[in-house]
Short mmCIF file of N, CA, C and O in Angstrom, two decimals:
data_model
loop_
_atom_site.label_atom_id
_atom_site.label_comp_id
_atom_site.label_asym_id
_atom_site.label_seq_id
_atom_site.Cartn_x
_atom_site.Cartn_y
_atom_site.Cartn_z
N MET A 17 72.37 82.96 114.75
CA MET A 17 72.60 81.94 113.72
C MET A 17 73.68 82.40 112.72
O MET A 17 74.49 81.60 112.39
N ARG A 18 73.64 83.62 112.36
CA ARG A 18 74.62 84.13 111.39
C ARG A 18 76.06 84.09 111.99
O ARG A 18 76.96 83.76 111.32
N ARG A 19 76.12 84.41 113.25
CA ARG A 19 77.43 84.40 113.94
C ARG A 19 77.99 83.00 114.03
O ARG A 19 79.20 82.76 113.84
N LYS A 20 77.08 82.05 114.31
CA LYS A 20 77.53 80.66 114.35
C LYS A 20 78.03 80.15 113.04
O LYS A 20 79.04 79.46 112.93
N GLN A 21 77.35 80.51 111.94
CA GLN A 21 77.79 80.14 110.60
C GLN A 21 79.12 80.78 110.26
O GLN A 21 79.95 80.12 109.63
N ALA A 22 79.32 82.07 110.62
CA ALA A 22 80.59 82.72 110.36
C ALA A 22 81.72 82.02 111.10
O ALA A 22 82.80 81.86 110.54
N LEU A 23 81.50 81.65 112.31
CA LEU A 23 82.49 80.99 113.09
C LEU A 23 82.86 79.65 112.52
O LEU A 23 84.04 79.25 112.38
N ARG A 24 81.82 78.92 112.10
CA ARG A 24 82.03 77.63 111.42
C ARG A 24 82.83 77.78 110.16
O ARG A 24 83.72 77.04 109.90
N SER A 25 82.47 78.80 109.38
CA SER A 25 83.19 79.02 108.12
C SER A 25 84.66 79.40 108.39
O SER A 25 85.57 78.97 107.70
N PHE A 26 84.88 80.19 109.45
CA PHE A 26 86.26 80.58 109.80
C PHE A 26 87.06 79.33 110.22
O PHE A 26 88.21 79.16 109.81
N VAL A 27 86.45 78.48 111.00
CA VAL A 27 87.11 77.26 111.47
C VAL A 27 87.42 76.35 110.27
O VAL A 27 88.56 75.83 110.13
N TYR A 28 86.48 76.17 109.36
CA TYR A 28 86.68 75.31 108.23
C TYR A 28 87.77 75.89 107.32
O TYR A 28 88.58 75.13 106.74
N MET A 29 87.82 77.17 107.16
CA MET A 29 88.84 77.81 106.35
C MET A 29 90.22 77.55 106.98
O MET A 29 91.20 77.24 106.29
N GLY A 30 90.32 77.74 108.27
CA GLY A 30 91.55 77.50 108.97
C GLY A 30 92.02 76.03 108.86
O GLY A 30 93.21 75.77 108.61
N LEU A 31 91.10 75.11 109.02
CA LEU A 31 91.41 73.70 108.86
C LEU A 31 91.88 73.39 107.43
O LEU A 31 92.82 72.62 107.21
N GLY A 32 91.20 73.98 106.46
CA GLY A 32 91.58 73.75 105.08
C GLY A 32 92.97 74.29 104.80
O GLY A 32 93.79 73.63 104.12
N LEU A 33 93.27 75.47 105.29
CA LEU A 33 94.62 76.01 105.11
C LEU A 33 95.68 75.17 105.83
O LEU A 33 96.75 74.91 105.23
N ALA A 34 95.37 74.73 107.01
CA ALA A 34 96.31 73.85 107.73
C ALA A 34 96.55 72.53 106.98
O ALA A 34 97.68 72.09 106.88
N MET A 35 95.47 72.00 106.45
CA MET A 35 95.59 70.78 105.69
C MET A 35 96.43 70.99 104.41
O MET A 35 97.31 70.16 104.09
N LEU A 36 96.19 72.09 103.75
CA LEU A 36 97.00 72.38 102.56
C LEU A 36 98.51 72.56 102.89
O LEU A 36 99.32 71.99 102.22
N PHE A 37 98.79 73.36 103.92
CA PHE A 37 100.16 73.57 104.30
C PHE A 37 100.88 72.30 104.77
O PHE A 37 102.06 72.11 104.55
N TYR A 38 100.13 71.44 105.40
CA TYR A 38 100.71 70.17 105.86
C TYR A 38 100.96 69.20 104.69
O TYR A 38 101.98 68.54 104.62
N ALA A 39 100.04 69.23 103.72
CA ALA A 39 100.10 68.23 102.61
C ALA A 39 101.01 68.67 101.46
O ALA A 39 101.54 67.80 100.75
N ILE A 40 101.20 69.97 101.28
CA ILE A 40 101.97 70.40 100.09
C ILE A 40 103.37 69.78 100.05
O ILE A 40 103.77 69.25 98.98
N PRO A 41 104.13 69.72 101.14
CA PRO A 41 105.46 69.07 101.02
C PRO A 41 105.38 67.58 100.79
O PRO A 41 106.36 66.97 100.29
N GLN A 42 104.28 66.95 101.14
CA GLN A 42 104.20 65.49 101.05
C GLN A 42 103.57 65.03 99.70
O GLN A 42 103.59 63.84 99.44
N LEU A 43 103.02 65.94 98.92
CA LEU A 43 102.45 65.54 97.65
C LEU A 43 103.55 65.14 96.68
O LEU A 43 104.63 65.72 96.70
N PRO A 44 103.22 64.28 95.71
CA PRO A 44 104.20 63.95 94.69
C PRO A 44 104.46 65.19 93.81
O PRO A 44 103.64 66.08 93.71
N LYS A 45 105.65 65.21 93.19
CA LYS A 45 106.03 66.35 92.37
C LYS A 45 105.09 66.48 91.20
O LYS A 45 104.55 65.47 90.68
N LEU A 46 104.87 67.73 90.75
CA LEU A 46 104.01 67.95 89.62
C LEU A 46 104.70 67.46 88.37
O LEU A 46 105.78 67.94 87.97
N SER A 47 104.06 66.52 87.67
CA SER A 47 104.63 66.03 86.40
C SER A 47 103.48 65.48 85.57
O SER A 47 102.33 65.47 86.04
N TRP A 48 103.79 65.06 84.38
CA TRP A 48 102.78 64.53 83.49
C TRP A 48 102.55 63.05 83.78
O TRP A 48 102.82 62.18 82.92
N SER A 49 102.14 62.76 84.95
CA SER A 49 101.86 61.38 85.36
C SER A 49 100.62 61.35 86.19
O SER A 49 100.01 62.38 86.53
N LEU A 50 100.19 60.18 86.58
CA LEU A 50 99.01 60.02 87.43
C LEU A 50 99.25 60.67 88.80
O LEU A 50 98.36 61.29 89.34
N ALA A 51 100.46 60.57 89.31
CA ALA A 51 100.76 61.17 90.62
C ALA A 51 100.72 62.69 90.54
O ALA A 51 100.21 63.35 91.42
N GLY A 52 101.26 63.22 89.46
CA GLY A 52 101.18 64.69 89.26
C GLY A 52 99.74 65.20 89.07
O GLY A 52 99.38 66.25 89.61
N ALA A 53 98.93 64.43 88.38
CA ALA A 53 97.53 64.81 88.22
C ALA A 53 96.80 64.76 89.55
O ALA A 53 95.97 65.65 89.83
N PHE A 54 97.10 63.72 90.34
CA PHE A 54 96.50 63.68 91.67
C PHE A 54 96.85 64.91 92.51
O PHE A 54 96.01 65.48 93.17
N SER A 55 98.15 65.33 92.44
CA SER A 55 98.59 66.49 93.23
C SER A 55 97.82 67.74 92.79
O SER A 55 97.35 68.53 93.62
N VAL A 56 97.67 67.91 91.50
CA VAL A 56 97.00 69.13 91.00
C VAL A 56 95.53 69.11 91.42
O VAL A 56 94.98 70.13 91.89
N VAL A 57 94.87 67.98 91.24
CA VAL A 57 93.44 67.90 91.61
C VAL A 57 93.27 68.10 93.14
O VAL A 57 92.36 68.84 93.55
N TRP A 58 94.14 67.52 93.93
CA TRP A 58 94.02 67.64 95.34
C TRP A 58 94.22 69.10 95.77
O TRP A 58 93.48 69.64 96.65
N LEU A 59 95.20 69.80 95.19
CA LEU A 59 95.46 71.21 95.49
C LEU A 59 94.24 72.05 95.04
O LEU A 59 93.87 73.01 95.78
N LEU A 60 93.71 71.77 93.89
CA LEU A 60 92.55 72.54 93.45
C LEU A 60 91.34 72.41 94.36
O LEU A 60 90.64 73.39 94.67
N PHE A 61 91.09 71.18 94.83
CA PHE A 61 89.97 71.02 95.73
C PHE A 61 90.23 71.72 97.05
O PHE A 61 89.32 72.30 97.65
N GLY A 62 91.46 71.67 97.52
CA GLY A 62 91.80 72.36 98.80
C GLY A 62 91.62 73.87 98.65
O GLY A 62 91.06 74.54 99.52
N VAL A 63 92.07 74.43 97.52
CA VAL A 63 91.97 75.90 97.31
C VAL A 63 90.48 76.23 97.14
O VAL A 63 90.01 77.31 97.58
N LEU A 64 89.72 75.40 96.50
CA LEU A 64 88.28 75.63 96.33
C LEU A 64 87.56 75.70 97.67
O LEU A 64 86.72 76.56 97.89
N ALA A 65 87.91 74.75 98.55
CA ALA A 65 87.28 74.72 99.85
C ALA A 65 87.63 76.00 100.68
O ALA A 65 86.75 76.61 101.33
N VAL A 66 88.89 76.36 100.64
CA VAL A 66 89.30 77.53 101.40
C VAL A 66 88.65 78.81 100.78
O VAL A 66 88.15 79.67 101.46
N GLY A 67 88.64 78.86 99.46
CA GLY A 67 88.04 79.99 98.74
C GLY A 67 86.57 80.15 99.00
O GLY A 67 86.07 81.29 99.18
N ALA A 68 85.85 79.05 99.08
CA ALA A 68 84.39 79.10 99.36
C ALA A 68 84.14 79.66 100.76
O ALA A 68 83.24 80.54 100.91
N ASN A 69 84.91 79.26 101.68
CA ASN A 69 84.74 79.77 103.05
C ASN A 69 85.13 81.26 103.14
O ASN A 69 84.50 82.04 103.81
N LEU A 70 86.22 81.63 102.45
CA LEU A 70 86.66 83.01 102.46
C LEU A 70 85.59 83.89 101.75
O LEU A 70 85.31 85.00 102.20
N TYR A 71 84.99 83.38 100.68
CA TYR A 71 83.93 84.09 99.98
C TYR A 71 82.76 84.40 100.92
O TYR A 71 82.24 85.49 100.90
N TYR A 72 82.42 83.40 101.73
CA TYR A 72 81.29 83.62 102.66
C TYR A 72 81.71 84.67 103.73
O TYR A 72 80.92 85.55 104.09
N LEU A 73 82.93 84.53 104.26
CA LEU A 73 83.36 85.42 105.33
C LEU A 73 83.49 86.90 104.85
O LEU A 73 83.19 87.81 105.60
N ILE A 74 83.93 87.11 103.67
CA ILE A 74 84.03 88.47 103.11
C ILE A 74 82.68 89.10 102.95
O ILE A 74 82.48 90.27 103.10
N GLY A 75 81.67 88.30 102.64
CA GLY A 75 80.32 88.78 102.55
C GLY A 75 79.95 89.29 101.17
O GLY A 75 79.18 90.23 101.01
N VAL A 76 80.47 88.67 100.17
CA VAL A 76 80.21 89.08 98.77
C VAL A 76 78.72 88.89 98.47
O VAL A 76 78.15 89.75 97.79
N ASP A 77 78.12 87.83 98.93
CA ASP A 77 76.71 87.60 98.66
C ASP A 77 75.83 88.69 99.24
O ASP A 77 74.88 89.11 98.61
N LYS A 78 76.16 89.14 100.46
CA LYS A 78 75.38 90.19 101.08
C LYS A 78 75.43 91.47 100.24
O LYS A 78 74.42 92.13 100.03
N GLU A 79 76.60 91.82 99.79
CA GLU A 79 76.80 93.04 99.00
C GLU A 79 76.05 92.92 97.67
O GLU A 79 75.41 93.85 97.21
N ARG A 80 76.11 91.76 97.04
CA ARG A 80 75.42 91.57 95.78
C ARG A 80 73.91 91.63 95.97
O ARG A 80 73.19 92.27 95.20
N LYS A 81 73.38 91.03 97.03
CA LYS A 81 71.96 91.12 97.32
C LYS A 81 71.53 92.56 97.60
O LYS A 81 70.48 92.97 97.15
N ARG A 82 72.35 93.30 98.29
CA ARG A 82 72.06 94.71 98.60
C ARG A 82 71.96 95.53 97.32
O ARG A 82 71.05 96.28 97.10
N ARG A 83 72.93 95.30 96.43
CA ARG A 83 72.93 96.01 95.14
C ARG A 83 71.71 95.65 94.32
O ARG A 83 71.13 96.50 93.65
N GLU A 84 71.39 94.35 94.30
CA GLU A 84 70.21 93.88 93.51
C GLU A 84 68.98 94.49 94.04
O GLU A 84 68.10 94.94 93.31
N GLN A 85 68.80 94.61 95.38
CA GLN A 85 67.64 95.20 95.97
C GLN A 85 67.54 96.67 95.62
O GLN A 85 66.51 97.20 95.27
N PHE A 86 68.72 97.36 95.65
CA PHE A 86 68.74 98.78 95.28
C PHE A 86 68.33 98.97 93.82
O PHE A 86 67.56 99.87 93.50
N ARG A 87 68.80 98.09 92.94
CA ARG A 87 68.50 98.15 91.55
C ARG A 87 66.97 97.93 91.31
O ARG A 87 66.33 98.68 90.54
N ARG A 88 66.39 96.96 92.01
CA ARG A 88 64.98 96.69 91.87
C ARG A 88 64.13 97.93 92.32
O ARG A 88 63.19 98.31 91.65
N GLU A 89 64.48 98.45 93.47
CA GLU A 89 63.80 99.61 93.99
C GLU A 89 63.89 100.80 93.01
O GLU A 89 62.93 101.51 92.79
N TRP A 90 65.09 101.01 92.45
CA TRP A 90 65.28 102.07 91.51
C TRP A 90 64.43 101.86 90.25
O TRP A 90 63.79 102.78 89.76
N GLU A 91 64.37 100.66 89.73
CA GLU A 91 63.56 100.33 88.58
C GLU A 91 62.07 100.60 88.84
O GLU A 91 61.32 101.15 88.03
N ARG A 92 61.62 100.18 90.04
CA ARG A 92 60.22 100.47 90.45
C ARG A 92 59.91 101.93 90.47
O ARG A 92 58.88 102.40 90.01
N GLU A 93 60.86 102.70 91.00
CA GLU A 93 60.68 104.14 91.07
C GLU A 93 60.63 104.75 89.67
O GLU A 93 59.87 105.66 89.41
N VAL A 94 61.48 104.27 88.77
CA VAL A 94 61.47 104.80 87.40
C VAL A 94 60.17 104.45 86.71
O VAL A 94 59.56 105.33 86.03
N ILE A 95 59.66 103.26 86.92
CA ILE A 95 58.35 102.90 86.34
C ILE A 95 57.24 103.75 86.89
O ILE A 95 56.36 104.21 86.16
N ARG A 96 57.25 103.98 88.19
CA ARG A 96 56.21 104.86 88.82
C ARG A 96 56.29 106.22 88.25
O ARG A 96 55.23 106.86 87.95
N THR A 97 57.49 106.78 88.15
CA THR A 97 57.61 108.15 87.66
C THR A 97 57.18 108.23 86.19
O THR A 97 56.47 109.18 85.82
N ALA A 98 57.53 107.20 85.37
CA ALA A 98 57.07 107.21 83.96
C ALA A 98 55.55 107.12 83.90
O ALA A 98 54.91 107.84 83.07
N ALA A 99 54.95 106.31 84.72
CA ALA A 99 53.48 106.22 84.71
C ALA A 99 52.83 107.54 85.14
O ALA A 99 51.85 107.98 84.57
N ARG A 100 53.42 108.17 86.16
CA ARG A 100 52.90 109.45 86.63
C ARG A 100 53.00 110.52 85.54
O ARG A 100 52.05 111.28 85.32
N LEU A 101 54.11 110.55 84.83
CA LEU A 101 54.29 111.53 83.75
C LEU A 101 53.30 111.28 82.64
O LEU A 101 52.76 112.21 82.05
N GLN A 102 53.09 110.03 82.29
CA GLN A 102 52.10 109.70 81.24
C GLN A 102 50.71 110.14 81.68
O GLN A 102 49.92 110.71 80.85
N TYR A 103 50.37 109.91 82.90
CA TYR A 103 49.04 110.30 83.38
C TYR A 103 48.91 111.80 83.34
O TYR A 103 47.88 112.31 82.90
N GLU A 104 49.92 112.54 83.73
CA GLU A 104 49.85 114.01 83.67
C GLU A 104 49.73 114.52 82.26
O GLU A 104 49.00 115.44 81.98
N ARG A 105 50.42 113.93 81.30
CA ARG A 105 50.31 114.33 79.89
C ARG A 105 48.93 114.11 79.37
O ARG A 105 48.32 114.96 78.74
N ARG A 106 48.31 112.93 79.68
CA ARG A 106 46.98 112.65 79.24
C ARG A 106 45.97 113.64 79.85
O ARG A 106 45.04 114.15 79.18
N ARG A 107 46.18 113.88 81.11
CA ARG A 107 45.31 114.82 81.82
C ARG A 107 45.39 116.26 81.24
O ARG A 107 44.37 116.89 81.02
N ARG A 108 46.57 116.73 80.90
CA ARG A 108 46.71 118.04 80.29
C ARG A 108 46.08 118.08 78.95
O ARG A 108 45.46 119.05 78.58
N ARG A 109 46.29 117.01 78.14
CA ARG A 109 45.62 116.99 76.83
C ARG A 109 44.11 117.04 76.95
O ARG A 109 43.42 117.67 76.16
N MET A 110 43.60 116.29 77.92
CA MET A 110 42.14 116.23 78.09
C MET A 110 41.59 117.61 78.48
O MET A 110 40.56 118.02 77.97
N PHE A 111 42.26 118.33 79.31
CA PHE A 111 41.73 119.59 79.80
C PHE A 111 42.10 120.76 78.88
O PHE A 111 41.53 121.84 78.99
N SER A 112 43.03 120.55 78.02
CA SER A 112 43.45 121.64 77.12
C SER A 112 42.53 121.77 75.94
O SER A 112 42.55 122.77 75.27
N ARG A 113 41.74 120.81 75.63
CA ARG A 113 40.82 120.86 74.50
C ARG A 113 39.68 121.74 74.75
O ARG A 113 39.10 122.29 75.40
#
């Protein structure tokens, strides 16, 4: 399933790039008019589509999830260690009297 999604994302990114490269020469010139605004918005949407697919292909989400999991495990370990140390201190106080 993951491989199929990666292939689909790669194809969509390629189509988006092809569409951008085909349309750039045909868009109206950038100016302070309705046609210029249309060109800017169209280019932004095209770059957004290509960027979203590239973001998926690079695997930024996977890396972020891996780091988040590592941070959660580390926090759990710190909490366990703190609880264990507290328990040992109480136990020493109890037996030292």
